[in-house]
Amino acid sequence: MKPGDIKPYIDGVMGRNRRMVAKTITLIESAHIAHKEMARSIVDKLLPHAGNAIRLGITGVPGAGKSTFIDTLGMMLVEDGRKVAVLAVDPSSVVTGGSILADKTRMERLSVHKDAFIRPSPSGGTLGGVASKTRETMLILEAAGFDVVIVETVGAGQSEVAVASMVDFFLVLMIAGAGDELQGIKKGILELADAVAVNKADGDNILKANLAKYQYETALHYSASPSPHWSPPVVTCSATESTGIREIWNIVTAHREKLSSVGALEMKRKRQSLDWMWFLIKEGLTESFYKNPQVKNMLPRMEREVLDGAASPITAAEKLLSCLNER
Amino acid sequence: MKPGDIKPYIDGVMGRNRRMVAKTITLIESAHIAHKEMARSIVDKLLPHAGNAIRLGITGVPGAGKSTFIDTLGMMLVEDGRKVAVLAVDPSSVVTGGSILADKTRMERLSVHKDAFIRPSPSGGTLGGVASKTRETMLILEAAGFDVVIVETVGAGQSEVAVASMVDFFLVLMIAGAGDELQGIKKGILELADAVAVNKADGDNILKANLAKYQYETALHYSASPSPHWSPPVVTCSATESTGIREIWNIVTAHREKLSSVGALEMKRKRQSLDWMWFLIKEGLTESFYKNPQVKNMLPRMEREVLDGAASPITAAEKLLSCLNER
């Protein structure tokens, strides 16, 4: 195929050719300027064929058993006849070199199933960059016929907000006895949750899991719900014993029916699109600022002067911004 | 004085003329473009004379007794011979019409003291705008000889982060038995706290306050501290009975000595200046985007097309950004 020719990608994705789907995602993740432009055109062309998947976000602290949970849930879904894609948003992968899903074998069964597609977190620099690439990848996978897209993220920082802003349903995985520190990390997350599942409710752990379920129900009682049409339920499950997994999927579909029936799902996706547009605009503005040759030239000196107290932040910002108006 | 002449303002502030200090702050808070330019020049000129105050941020949920606490602490400080200014950051004042500190009489004694200066939250639109004006006002008051500047904020949302980013010491006011819901709101705040004070530790409430103190100590144990040189203490106090207030001030000054001795206070302020510069740059970029006539013209249509699914967020963002490159 000719360089820059996007037709093979479009045809490949629409023809559900796994190799071309993977190549298209690699293009999306590329930092190369020519690749970026191609990727943008491809996503644009495929957009009318996207949007048909159930988009499910999943978070949980390390140790909550996310991988096993997704493996079990994903296997149940492919056995139901669905095509399942799993993506990840993990901005820390850039810093630490590690990445959730980097080791596909963590999802032993799902990773080798013909109807599943697993892709680790792109190493995109900022959280915004990673999230944007994941969002575009989701659209490609929808156009390629995947009807459930699961987006996994780690339970820390702002990545949950990013993932919640790109999915239909956001599931928070908890475990019993994670201690106050973990619950502290997770408090802000409850406002994003469409459901909370206390995992590892098996063996000696069942009583503790039920107690944790009750605690999260109380906490949710005091949290704002993401939708006025939905009260987030709390359930227990065991991914290793495959108990409670079907119930969780039933919650996801019940949420979908409820929100769709009042037009709230469509509205949610529309609002997400608009938020995404604004994110891209702000990112573009910052990018063009950094790219400006005069800014590039002046920025190190201005930063130093502000640090030394020689220039006020106001003057420095003004001088730097004025570079954009000169040609 | 001539319109646009900034000398009377500079002389007035440096001469510690209360009327001119108030007029300068009004100029800073003005949305008028000519006033903005004047205000910027004034702040710039006064900057070398600012920076000598102890900058103290205070937050707490409604009901924590912030006003009484600041009244009591402020009175103690003016009686010590200090000059105390109290500002507020409350972005909700724009929406609700209400504003913390709007009713100066809430600080009954301090509001009429000659060495105190109380100013309600500016109605600046965005949190960023309000915070930026408060920051500039703080500099004016420092140049006018106030040696303690207290910045008050409500205990919700992002305003604590904004206030913590402009002060030397951030104090979180709590009360006993505020219930799980309040503690949930406050969890994220603990990472910003240089100290936690459980207020209303008086009468029948003392035992409960001590229990709350212990709980917050445990919670802080699991939180990241704002500085590696400081472990945030938890204390109890009663603003109405004036107990524990001196101890809190001693903590503020101990923190100051500790951080100064290792150069961390200077570094903190430098970093805050640089963060402020970046905030102003991002705000300026967004502002110039909105002001662009082609963007103004195209934006409503693009937003509609994204909402209707007629345009992808990527294409819409690109088209809008390209307006900035055309003249």
mmCIF file of N, CA and C in Angstrom, chain B residues 217-274:
data_model
loop_
_atom_site.group_PDB
_atom_site.id
_atom_site.type_symbol
_atom_site.label_atom_id
_atom_site.label_comp_id
_atom_site.label_asym_id
_atom_site.label_seq_id
_atom_site.Cartn_x
_atom_site.Cartn_y
_atom_site.Cartn_z
ATOM 1 N N GLU B 217 -5.911 11.973 62.980
ATOM 2 C CA GLU B 217 -4.493 11.586 63.069
ATOM 3 C C GLU B 217 -4.250 10.280 62.306
ATOM 4 N N THR B 218 -5.173 9.336 62.485
ATOM 5 C CA THR B 218 -5.063 8.056 61.779
ATOM 6 C C THR B 218 -5.151 8.271 60.270
ATOM 7 N N ALA B 219 -6.123 9.088 59.870
ATOM 8 C CA ALA B 219 -6.307 9.342 58.434
ATOM 9 C C ALA B 219 -5.076 10.028 57.845
ATOM 10 N N LEU B 220 -4.522 11.000 58.572
ATOM 11 C CA LEU B 220 -3.337 11.716 58.083
ATOM 12 C C LEU B 220 -2.144 10.781 57.953
ATOM 13 N N HIS B 221 -2.125 9.791 58.835
ATOM 14 C CA HIS B 221 -1.054 8.813 58.806
ATOM 15 C C HIS B 221 -0.966 8.140 57.438
ATOM 16 N N TYR B 222 -2.117 8.008 56.792
ATOM 17 C CA TYR B 222 -2.163 7.327 55.497
ATOM 18 C C TYR B 222 -2.151 8.299 54.316
ATOM 19 N N SER B 223 -2.150 9.591 54.592
ATOM 20 C CA SER B 223 -2.159 10.579 53.508
ATOM 21 C C SER B 223 -0.743 11.026 53.192
ATOM 22 N N ALA B 224 -0.564 11.492 51.963
ATOM 23 C CA ALA B 224 0.705 12.115 51.605
ATOM 24 C C ALA B 224 0.745 13.489 52.257
ATOM 25 N N SER B 225 1.885 13.863 52.802
ATOM 26 C CA SER B 225 2.038 15.181 53.415
ATOM 27 C C SER B 225 2.442 16.180 52.338
ATOM 28 N N PRO B 226 1.989 17.467 52.474
ATOM 29 C CA PRO B 226 2.374 18.452 51.460
ATOM 30 C C PRO B 226 3.878 18.722 51.419
ATOM 31 N N SER B 227 4.590 18.451 52.504
ATOM 32 C CA SER B 227 6.035 18.716 52.535
ATOM 33 C C SER B 227 6.773 17.558 53.196
ATOM 34 N N PRO B 228 7.931 17.179 52.655
ATOM 35 C CA PRO B 228 8.727 16.128 53.303
ATOM 36 C C PRO B 228 9.340 16.605 54.615
ATOM 37 N N HIS B 229 9.317 17.922 54.847
ATOM 38 C CA HIS B 229 9.951 18.466 56.045
ATOM 39 C C HIS B 229 8.969 18.657 57.194
ATOM 40 N N TRP B 230 7.729 18.203 57.031
ATOM 41 C CA TRP B 230 6.701 18.559 57.999
ATOM 42 C C TRP B 230 5.661 17.455 58.119
ATOM 43 N N SER B 231 5.368 17.038 59.356
ATOM 44 C CA SER B 231 4.263 16.108 59.590
ATOM 45 C C SER B 231 3.079 16.896 60.134
ATOM 46 N N PRO B 232 1.977 16.974 59.402
ATOM 47 C CA PRO B 232 0.841 17.800 59.828
ATOM 48 C C PRO B 232 0.257 17.326 61.159
ATOM 49 N N PRO B 233 0.251 18.192 62.181
ATOM 50 C CA PRO B 233 -0.348 17.811 63.462
ATOM 51 C C PRO B 233 -1.875 18.008 63.459
ATOM 52 N N VAL B 234 -2.545 17.328 64.370
ATOM 53 C CA VAL B 234 -3.988 17.526 64.575
ATOM 54 C C VAL B 234 -4.187 18.054 65.987
ATOM 55 N N VAL B 235 -4.954 19.116 66.134
ATOM 56 C CA VAL B 235 -5.203 19.689 67.456
ATOM 57 C C VAL B 235 -6.697 19.949 67.627
ATOM 58 N N THR B 236 -7.099 20.183 68.860
ATOM 59 C CA THR B 236 -8.474 20.617 69.106
ATOM 60 C C THR B 236 -8.437 22.069 69.552
ATOM 61 N N CYS B 237 -9.550 22.767 69.336
ATOM 62 C CA CYS B 237 -9.626 24.162 69.767
ATOM 63 C C CYS B 237 -11.087 24.561 69.948
ATOM 64 N N SER B 238 -11.283 25.689 70.573
ATOM 65 C CA SER B 238 -12.624 26.269 70.643
ATOM 66 C C SER B 238 -12.504 27.756 70.356
ATOM 67 N N ALA B 239 -13.016 28.160 69.222
ATOM 68 C CA ALA B 239 -12.918 29.572 68.850
ATOM 69 C C ALA B 239 -13.776 30.424 69.772
ATOM 70 N N THR B 240 -14.937 29.903 70.184
ATOM 71 C CA THR B 240 -15.812 30.714 71.041
ATOM 72 C C THR B 240 -15.211 30.888 72.430
ATOM 73 N N GLU B 241 -14.470 29.871 72.913
ATOM 74 C CA GLU B 241 -13.862 29.980 74.240
ATOM 75 C C GLU B 241 -12.380 30.369 74.176
ATOM 76 N N SER B 242 -11.886 30.634 72.949
ATOM 77 C CA SER B 242 -10.483 31.056 72.773
ATOM 78 C C SER B 242 -9.477 30.057 73.311
ATOM 79 N N THR B 243 -9.783 28.769 73.261
ATOM 80 C CA THR B 243 -8.806 27.774 73.712
ATOM 81 C C THR B 243 -8.165 27.093 72.510
ATOM 82 N N GLY B 244 -6.873 26.881 72.609
ATOM 83 C CA GLY B 244 -6.139 26.187 71.550
ATOM 84 C C GLY B 244 -5.760 27.078 70.381
ATOM 85 N N ILE B 245 -6.138 28.341 70.420
ATOM 86 C CA ILE B 245 -5.884 29.238 69.285
ATOM 87 C C ILE B 245 -4.402 29.634 69.232
ATOM 88 N N ARG B 246 -3.866 29.973 70.400
ATOM 89 C CA ARG B 246 -2.441 30.320 70.472
ATOM 90 C C ARG B 246 -1.586 29.137 70.007
ATOM 91 N N GLU B 247 -1.993 27.930 70.406
ATOM 92 C CA GLU B 247 -1.250 26.730 70.026
ATOM 93 C C GLU B 247 -1.234 26.572 68.497
ATOM 94 N N ILE B 248 -2.340 26.888 67.860
ATOM 95 C CA ILE B 248 -2.407 26.765 66.403
ATOM 96 C C ILE B 248 -1.456 27.771 65.752
ATOM 97 N N TRP B 249 -1.446 28.986 66.294
ATOM 98 C CA TRP B 249 -0.533 29.979 65.731
ATOM 99 C C TRP B 249 0.930 29.553 65.927
ATOM 100 N N ASN B 250 1.211 28.935 67.079
ATOM 101 C CA ASN B 250 2.570 28.430 67.318
ATOM 102 C C ASN B 250 2.953 27.364 66.289
ATOM 103 N N ILE B 251 1.972 26.568 65.886
ATOM 104 C CA ILE B 251 2.231 25.554 64.856
ATOM 105 C C ILE B 251 2.568 26.230 63.520
ATOM 106 N N VAL B 252 1.817 27.293 63.204
ATOM 107 C CA VAL B 252 2.071 28.026 61.957
ATOM 108 C C VAL B 252 3.492 28.581 61.954
ATOM 109 N N THR B 253 3.903 29.168 63.071
ATOM 110 C CA THR B 253 5.248 29.761 63.095
ATOM 111 C C THR B 253 6.345 28.684 63.161
ATOM 112 N N ALA B 254 6.047 27.568 63.830
ATOM 113 C CA ALA B 254 7.030 26.467 63.875
ATOM 114 C C ALA B 254 7.243 25.895 62.467
ATOM 115 N N HIS B 255 6.155 25.751 61.737
ATOM 116 C CA HIS B 255 6.202 25.267 60.353
ATOM 117 C C HIS B 255 7.073 26.198 59.514
ATOM 118 N N ARG B 256 6.860 27.484 59.726
ATOM 119 C CA ARG B 256 7.598 28.507 58.997
ATOM 120 C C ARG B 256 9.106 28.417 59.269
ATOM 121 N N GLU B 257 9.441 28.292 60.541
ATOM 122 C CA GLU B 257 10.862 28.206 60.906
ATOM 123 C C GLU B 257 11.503 26.950 60.321
ATOM 124 N N LYS B 258 10.769 25.849 60.453
ATOM 125 C CA LYS B 258 11.292 24.573 59.964
ATOM 126 C C LYS B 258 11.549 24.642 58.459
ATOM 127 N N LEU B 259 10.532 25.101 57.705
ATOM 128 C CA LEU B 259 10.665 25.129 56.241
ATOM 129 C C LEU B 259 11.689 26.158 55.790
ATOM 130 N N SER B 260 11.722 27.306 56.484
ATOM 131 C CA SER B 260 12.691 28.341 56.116
ATOM 132 C C SER B 260 14.115 27.844 56.314
ATOM 133 N N SER B 261 14.333 27.129 57.400
ATOM 134 C CA SER B 261 15.697 26.712 57.752
ATOM 135 C C SER B 261 16.304 25.779 56.703
ATOM 136 N N VAL B 262 15.463 25.074 55.955
ATOM 137 C CA VAL B 262 16.005 24.187 54.918
ATOM 138 C C VAL B 262 15.766 24.759 53.516
ATOM 139 N N GLY B 263 15.303 26.026 53.453
ATOM 140 C CA GLY B 263 15.079 26.665 52.151
ATOM 141 C C GLY B 263 13.795 26.231 51.464
ATOM 142 N N ALA B 264 12.951 25.458 52.192
ATOM 143 C CA ALA B 264 11.761 24.896 51.546
ATOM 144 C C ALA B 264 10.636 25.915 51.387
ATOM 145 N N LEU B 265 10.604 26.925 52.249
ATOM 146 C CA LEU B 265 9.551 27.931 52.121
ATOM 147 C C LEU B 265 9.772 28.785 50.878
ATOM 148 N N GLU B 266 11.033 29.199 50.706
ATOM 149 C CA GLU B 266 11.391 29.989 49.525
ATOM 150 C C GLU B 266 11.080 29.189 48.253
ATOM 151 N N MET B 267 11.450 27.918 48.278
ATOM 152 C CA MET B 267 11.220 27.050 47.127
ATOM 153 C C MET B 267 9.725 26.894 46.848
ATOM 154 N N LYS B 268 8.943 26.759 47.914
ATOM 155 C CA LYS B 268 7.492 26.619 47.781
ATOM 156 C C LYS B 268 6.899 27.854 47.105
ATOM 157 N N ARG B 269 7.323 29.027 47.555
ATOM 158 C CA ARG B 269 6.805 30.261 46.964
ATOM 159 C C ARG B 269 7.228 30.411 45.508
ATOM 160 N N LYS B 270 8.453 30.024 45.203
ATOM 161 C CA LYS B 270 8.931 30.098 43.821
ATOM 162 C C LYS B 270 8.098 29.188 42.922
ATOM 163 N N ARG B 271 7.862 27.983 43.418
ATOM 164 C CA ARG B 271 7.072 27.035 42.639
ATOM 165 C C ARG B 271 5.643 27.562 42.450
ATOM 166 N N GLN B 272 5.102 28.179 43.487
ATOM 167 C CA GLN B 272 3.762 28.764 43.378
ATOM 168 C C GLN B 272 3.723 29.869 42.321
ATOM 169 N N SER B 273 4.799 30.672 42.246
ATOM 170 C CA SER B 273 4.864 31.736 41.242
ATOM 171 C C SER B 273 4.856 31.152 39.838
ATOM 172 N N LEU B 274 5.632 30.090 39.661
ATOM 173 C CA LEU B 274 5.713 29.466 38.346
ATOM 174 C C LEU B 274 4.365 28.827 37.968
#
